Short mmCIF file of C-alpha atoms in Angstrom, two decimals:
data_model
loop_
_atom_site.label_atom_id
_atom_site.label_comp_id
_atom_site.label_asym_id
_atom_site.label_seq_id
_atom_site.Cartn_x
_atom_site.Cartn_y
_atom_site.Cartn_z
CA UNK T 47 73.93 28.70 -79.69
CA UNK T 48 75.18 32.22 -78.96
CA UNK T 49 73.19 35.39 -79.62
CA UNK T 50 75.39 36.07 -82.64
CA UNK T 51 74.77 32.59 -84.01
CA UNK T 52 71.03 33.05 -83.64
CA UNK T 53 71.07 36.43 -85.37
CA UNK T 54 73.14 35.12 -88.27
CA UNK T 55 70.83 32.15 -88.74
CA UNK T 56 67.95 34.59 -89.20
CA UNK T 57 70.02 36.78 -91.51
CA UNK T 58 70.75 33.80 -93.74
CA UNK T 59 67.07 32.87 -93.93
CA UNK T 60 66.06 36.40 -94.89
CA UNK T 61 68.91 36.60 -97.38
CA UNK T 62 67.77 33.40 -99.09
CA UNK T 63 64.34 34.94 -99.61
CA UNK T 64 65.78 38.14 -101.08
CA UNK T 65 68.00 36.17 -103.45
CA UNK T 66 64.94 34.41 -104.79
CA UNK T 67 63.13 37.70 -105.30
CA UNK T 68 66.10 39.59 -106.80
CA UNK T 69 68.81 37.51 -108.53
CA UNK T 70 72.45 38.43 -107.97
CA UNK T 71 72.77 39.51 -111.61
CA UNK T 72 70.11 42.17 -111.08
CA UNK T 73 71.68 43.37 -107.86
CA UNK T 74 75.08 43.65 -109.54
CA UNK T 75 73.61 45.67 -112.38
CA UNK T 76 71.95 48.06 -109.93
CA UNK T 77 75.16 48.39 -107.94
CA UNK T 78 77.23 49.24 -110.99
CA UNK T 79 74.63 51.80 -112.09
CA UNK T 80 74.52 53.54 -108.71
CA UNK T 81 76.07 56.94 -108.08
CA UNK T 82 79.74 56.64 -107.13
CA UNK T 83 80.33 56.04 -103.41
CA UNK T 84 81.54 58.75 -101.05
CA UNK T 85 84.91 58.50 -99.30
CA UNK T 86 84.16 57.44 -95.73
CA UNK T 87 87.83 56.83 -94.93
CA UNK T 88 88.59 60.52 -95.41
CA UNK T 89 85.36 61.55 -93.67
CA UNK T 90 86.40 59.59 -90.58
CA UNK T 91 89.80 61.25 -90.39
CA UNK T 92 91.88 58.99 -92.65
CA UNK T 93 93.76 57.60 -89.68
CA UNK T 94 95.11 60.97 -88.56
CA UNK T 95 94.56 61.78 -84.85
CA UNK T 96 93.44 65.21 -83.76
CA UNK T 97 89.67 65.21 -83.93
CA UNK T 98 86.75 62.91 -83.30
CA UNK T 99 84.23 61.79 -85.89
CA UNK T 100 80.72 60.66 -84.98
CA UNK T 101 78.98 57.79 -86.76
CA UNK T 102 75.33 58.38 -85.95
CA UNK T 103 72.88 55.50 -86.15
CA UNK T 104 69.33 55.38 -87.38
CA UNK T 105 68.29 52.63 -85.01
CA UNK T 106 64.76 51.68 -83.97
CA UNK T 107 65.63 48.67 -81.82
CA UNK T 108 68.54 46.65 -80.49
CA UNK T 109 69.07 42.94 -79.75
CA UNK T 110 69.96 43.76 -76.15
CA UNK T 111 67.31 46.34 -75.20
CA UNK T 112 64.50 45.82 -77.69
CA UNK T 113 62.59 48.89 -78.99
CA UNK T 114 64.50 52.16 -78.58
CA UNK T 115 62.62 54.78 -80.57
CA UNK T 116 59.73 55.07 -82.98
CA UNK T 117 61.52 56.65 -85.92
CA UNK T 118 58.69 57.70 -88.20
CA UNK T 119 60.98 59.36 -90.74
CA UNK T 120 64.55 58.02 -91.00
CA UNK T 121 65.43 60.73 -93.51
CA UNK T 122 64.41 63.48 -91.08
CA UNK T 123 66.53 62.00 -88.30
CA UNK T 124 69.47 61.58 -90.66
CA UNK T 125 69.13 65.22 -91.64
CA UNK T 126 69.42 66.23 -87.99
CA UNK T 127 72.50 64.03 -87.66
CA UNK T 128 74.12 65.67 -90.67
CA UNK T 129 73.26 69.13 -89.29
CA UNK T 130 75.08 68.23 -86.08
CA UNK T 131 78.21 67.29 -87.99
CA UNK T 132 77.97 63.49 -88.18
CA UNK T 133 80.78 62.18 -90.39
CA UNK T 134 78.91 59.02 -91.35
CA UNK T 135 75.30 57.97 -90.88
CA UNK T 136 74.69 54.33 -90.04
CA UNK T 137 71.44 52.72 -91.10
CA UNK T 138 70.56 49.33 -89.66
CA UNK T 139 68.93 47.07 -92.23
CA UNK T 140 68.57 43.79 -90.31
CA UNK T 141 64.84 43.34 -89.77
CA UNK T 142 64.27 40.65 -87.15
CA UNK T 143 66.29 42.04 -84.24
CA UNK T 144 66.68 45.75 -84.94
CA UNK T 145 63.66 46.66 -87.04
CA UNK T 146 65.76 47.90 -89.93
CA UNK T 147 65.07 47.78 -93.64
CA UNK T 148 66.61 48.57 -97.03
CA UNK T 149 63.85 51.16 -97.44
CA UNK T 150 65.28 53.14 -94.52
CA UNK T 151 68.68 53.01 -96.19
CA UNK T 152 67.19 54.34 -99.43
CA UNK T 153 65.46 57.19 -97.58
CA UNK T 154 68.60 58.24 -95.72
CA UNK T 155 70.81 58.01 -98.79
CA UNK T 156 68.45 60.33 -100.67
CA UNK T 157 68.36 62.83 -97.80
CA UNK T 158 72.00 63.43 -96.86
CA UNK T 159 75.28 64.23 -98.55
CA UNK T 160 77.57 62.42 -96.11
CA UNK T 161 78.73 58.79 -96.35
CA UNK T 162 76.15 56.18 -95.32
CA UNK T 163 76.91 52.88 -93.64
CA UNK T 164 74.71 49.89 -94.37
CA UNK T 165 74.96 48.22 -90.95
CA UNK T 166 74.02 44.57 -91.03
CA UNK T 167 75.48 41.15 -90.39
CA UNK T 168 77.36 40.55 -93.64
CA UNK T 169 77.70 36.84 -94.34
CA UNK T 170 77.54 36.76 -98.15
CA UNK T 171 78.95 38.80 -101.02
CA UNK T 172 75.37 39.34 -102.19
CA UNK T 173 74.87 41.74 -99.28
CA UNK T 174 77.83 43.87 -100.35
CA UNK T 175 76.49 44.20 -103.89
CA UNK T 176 73.09 44.89 -102.37
CA UNK T 177 74.51 47.63 -100.14
CA UNK T 178 76.09 49.37 -103.12
CA UNK T 179 72.87 49.02 -105.12
CA UNK T 180 71.07 50.91 -102.34
CA UNK T 181 73.69 53.67 -102.33
CA UNK T 182 75.71 52.65 -99.29
CA UNK T 183 79.29 53.91 -99.08
CA UNK T 184 80.35 51.66 -96.19
CA UNK T 185 79.56 48.14 -95.03
CA UNK T 186 80.17 46.36 -91.74
CA UNK T 187 82.31 43.22 -91.64
CA UNK T 188 82.25 41.46 -88.25
CA UNK T 189 85.39 39.38 -87.78
CA UNK T 190 83.64 37.02 -85.35
CA UNK T 191 81.09 36.10 -88.01
CA UNK T 192 83.54 35.40 -90.84
CA UNK T 193 86.39 33.08 -91.73
CA UNK T 194 89.70 34.61 -92.76
CA UNK T 195 88.96 33.73 -96.39
CA UNK T 196 85.53 35.39 -96.23
CA UNK T 197 86.90 38.45 -94.48
CA UNK T 198 89.63 38.90 -97.08
CA UNK T 199 87.28 38.28 -100.00
CA UNK T 200 84.55 40.59 -98.71
CA UNK T 201 87.01 43.38 -97.94
CA UNK T 202 88.49 43.08 -101.43
CA UNK T 203 85.03 43.25 -103.04
CA UNK T 204 84.14 46.28 -100.94
CA UNK T 205 87.23 48.14 -102.12
CA UNK T 206 86.67 46.97 -105.70
CA UNK T 207 83.27 48.66 -105.60
CA UNK T 208 84.85 51.87 -104.29
CA UNK T 209 83.37 51.49 -100.82
CA UNK T 210 84.96 51.20 -97.39
CA UNK T 211 84.38 48.61 -94.69
CA UNK T 212 84.34 48.94 -90.94
CA UNK T 213 85.98 45.73 -89.77
CA UNK T 214 84.56 45.04 -86.33
CA UNK T 215 86.61 43.35 -83.62
CA UNK T 216 86.05 42.26 -80.02
CA UNK T 217 89.30 40.52 -79.00
CA UNK T 218 93.04 40.80 -79.54
CA UNK T 219 92.89 37.83 -81.87
CA UNK T 220 90.23 39.52 -83.98
CA UNK T 221 92.25 42.74 -84.16
CA UNK T 222 95.19 40.67 -85.40
CA UNK T 223 92.99 39.11 -88.09
CA UNK T 224 91.63 42.50 -89.16
CA UNK T 225 95.14 43.94 -89.47
CA UNK T 226 96.32 40.86 -91.39
CA UNK T 227 93.74 41.36 -94.16
CA UNK T 228 94.63 45.03 -94.53
CA UNK T 229 91.62 46.66 -92.86
CA UNK T 230 91.88 50.46 -93.02
CA UNK T 231 89.00 51.11 -90.64
CA UNK T 232 88.81 48.95 -87.52
CA UNK T 233 86.02 49.10 -85.00
CA UNK T 234 86.43 47.86 -81.43
CA UNK T 235 83.01 46.81 -80.20
CA UNK T 236 82.88 46.73 -76.41
CA UNK T 237 79.66 44.73 -76.56
CA UNK T 238 80.20 40.99 -76.45
CA UNK T 239 78.06 39.70 -79.32
CA UNK T 240 77.83 36.27 -77.72
CA UNK T 241 76.28 37.56 -74.49
CA UNK T 242 75.40 41.21 -75.40
CA UNK T 243 77.15 42.43 -72.25
CA UNK T 244 79.16 45.67 -72.39
CA UNK T 245 82.68 46.11 -71.01
CA UNK T 246 84.10 49.54 -71.88
CA UNK T 247 87.43 48.49 -70.38
CA UNK T 248 88.28 46.35 -73.38
CA UNK T 249 88.58 49.33 -75.72
CA UNK T 250 91.92 50.83 -74.66
CA UNK T 251 94.05 47.65 -74.79
CA UNK T 252 92.58 46.61 -78.15
CA UNK T 253 92.93 50.09 -79.66
CA UNK T 254 96.58 49.97 -78.66
CA UNK T 255 97.10 46.99 -80.98
CA UNK T 256 95.87 48.81 -84.09
CA UNK T 257 98.59 50.27 -86.37
CA UNK T 258 98.93 53.99 -86.97
CA UNK T 259 97.25 55.13 -90.16
CA UNK T 260 94.17 53.04 -89.43
CA UNK T 261 90.90 54.69 -88.43
CA UNK T 262 89.99 53.41 -84.96
CA UNK T 263 86.31 53.38 -84.02
CA UNK T 264 84.83 52.84 -80.55
CA UNK T 265 81.56 50.96 -80.90
CA UNK T 266 78.84 50.58 -78.26
CA UNK T 267 78.58 51.83 -74.71
CA UNK T 268 78.35 55.56 -75.43
CA UNK T 269 75.95 56.99 -72.86
CA UNK T 270 77.15 60.58 -72.69
CA UNK T 271 80.04 62.98 -73.25
CA UNK T 272 82.08 61.35 -70.49
CA UNK T 273 82.17 58.06 -72.39
CA UNK T 274 83.10 59.89 -75.58
CA UNK T 275 85.99 61.67 -73.86
CA UNK T 276 87.21 58.38 -72.41
CA UNK T 277 87.19 56.65 -75.77
CA UNK T 278 88.90 59.58 -77.51
CA UNK T 279 91.50 59.78 -74.77
CA UNK T 280 92.30 56.13 -75.37
CA UNK T 281 92.79 56.43 -79.10
CA UNK T 282 89.35 56.46 -80.75
CA UNK T 283 89.18 58.63 -83.84
CA UNK T 284 85.47 57.97 -84.18
CA UNK T 285 82.59 56.75 -82.04
CA UNK T 286 79.55 54.88 -83.27
CA UNK T 287 76.49 56.05 -81.37
CA UNK T 288 72.90 54.85 -81.59
CA UNK T 289 70.80 54.75 -78.44
CA UNK T 290 72.16 57.99 -76.97
CA UNK T 291 71.07 59.83 -80.12
CA UNK T 292 67.74 58.26 -81.03
CA UNK T 293 66.47 58.83 -77.48
CA UNK T 294 67.66 62.45 -77.33
CA UNK T 295 65.37 65.35 -78.16
CA UNK T 296 68.16 67.24 -79.91
CA UNK T 297 70.49 64.75 -81.60
CA UNK T 298 72.23 67.47 -83.62
CA UNK T 299 73.30 69.27 -80.44
CA UNK T 300 74.42 65.98 -78.89
CA UNK T 301 76.61 65.16 -81.88
CA UNK T 302 78.14 68.64 -81.78
CA UNK T 303 78.86 68.18 -78.06
CA UNK T 304 80.46 64.77 -78.63
CA UNK T 305 82.71 66.19 -81.35
CA UNK T 306 83.84 69.05 -79.13
CA UNK T 307 84.54 66.76 -76.19
CA UNK T 308 86.40 64.31 -78.40
CA UNK T 309 88.55 67.04 -79.92
CA UNK T 310 89.48 68.28 -76.44
CA UNK T 311 90.46 64.77 -75.39
CA UNK T 312 92.72 64.42 -78.40
CA UNK T 313 94.27 67.82 -77.72
CA UNK T 314 95.10 66.74 -74.18
CA UNK T 315 98.80 66.03 -73.86
CA UNK T 316 98.39 62.49 -72.56
CA UNK T 317 96.05 61.26 -75.36
CA UNK T 318 97.86 58.08 -76.50
CA UNK T 319 98.68 57.29 -80.10
CA UNK T 320 97.69 53.76 -81.06
CA UNK T 321 100.05 51.45 -82.87
#
């Protein structure tokens, strides 16, 4: 069993418990009554190169490194992210491996006026309705965890609810699958979810396979401004950053720095255009 398989097994167990506590009918009603979602596609640049957006994560722990930061107040951290210019704030809600919770999502949603990503391992439509009920504007769909039918169905439901989805890929085959279902926002995760190892070198060739007009996100492996510049120079329109922010004393300043560096990389004459 791979790391991803193990995580998903736990996600399914926790999901079964939540379904017993809150029936799908109730979750749907709450989702439909929620305030209309914000437009994350536009916030991330709507597929137009020229700047770099930062997706900043509220992340207490990670499957690869364990505890990262004791985040006493997710809303306070999210406020700092927004002050630094984060385009989207990602809130991890998986509990077993990353110490997340729907309560953290609720707190962040109430505190900021930018789009919020409910970052979890989506394996059932229930979770998409649940995300909307908690005020999320974006969900994560991991190609490696879904069949083509599930990916297509989940993406359609996401759009039906007015939300956006980051469709996460790790290989050329997964990029092809994401494009085939009409993904408008595609993330290239340089972390292998089967082994948790990072290889930043996979980003550029995979980004080059993504059609123009699609928002391209570099996920994982951002240590500092040098990594951000490298990703932007190879076609990233956004970077998803967790550890480098939650461990920094001034996350707002770090986000501002990343945006400046990314913009400079895009302005550089040899910044390639994907697709």
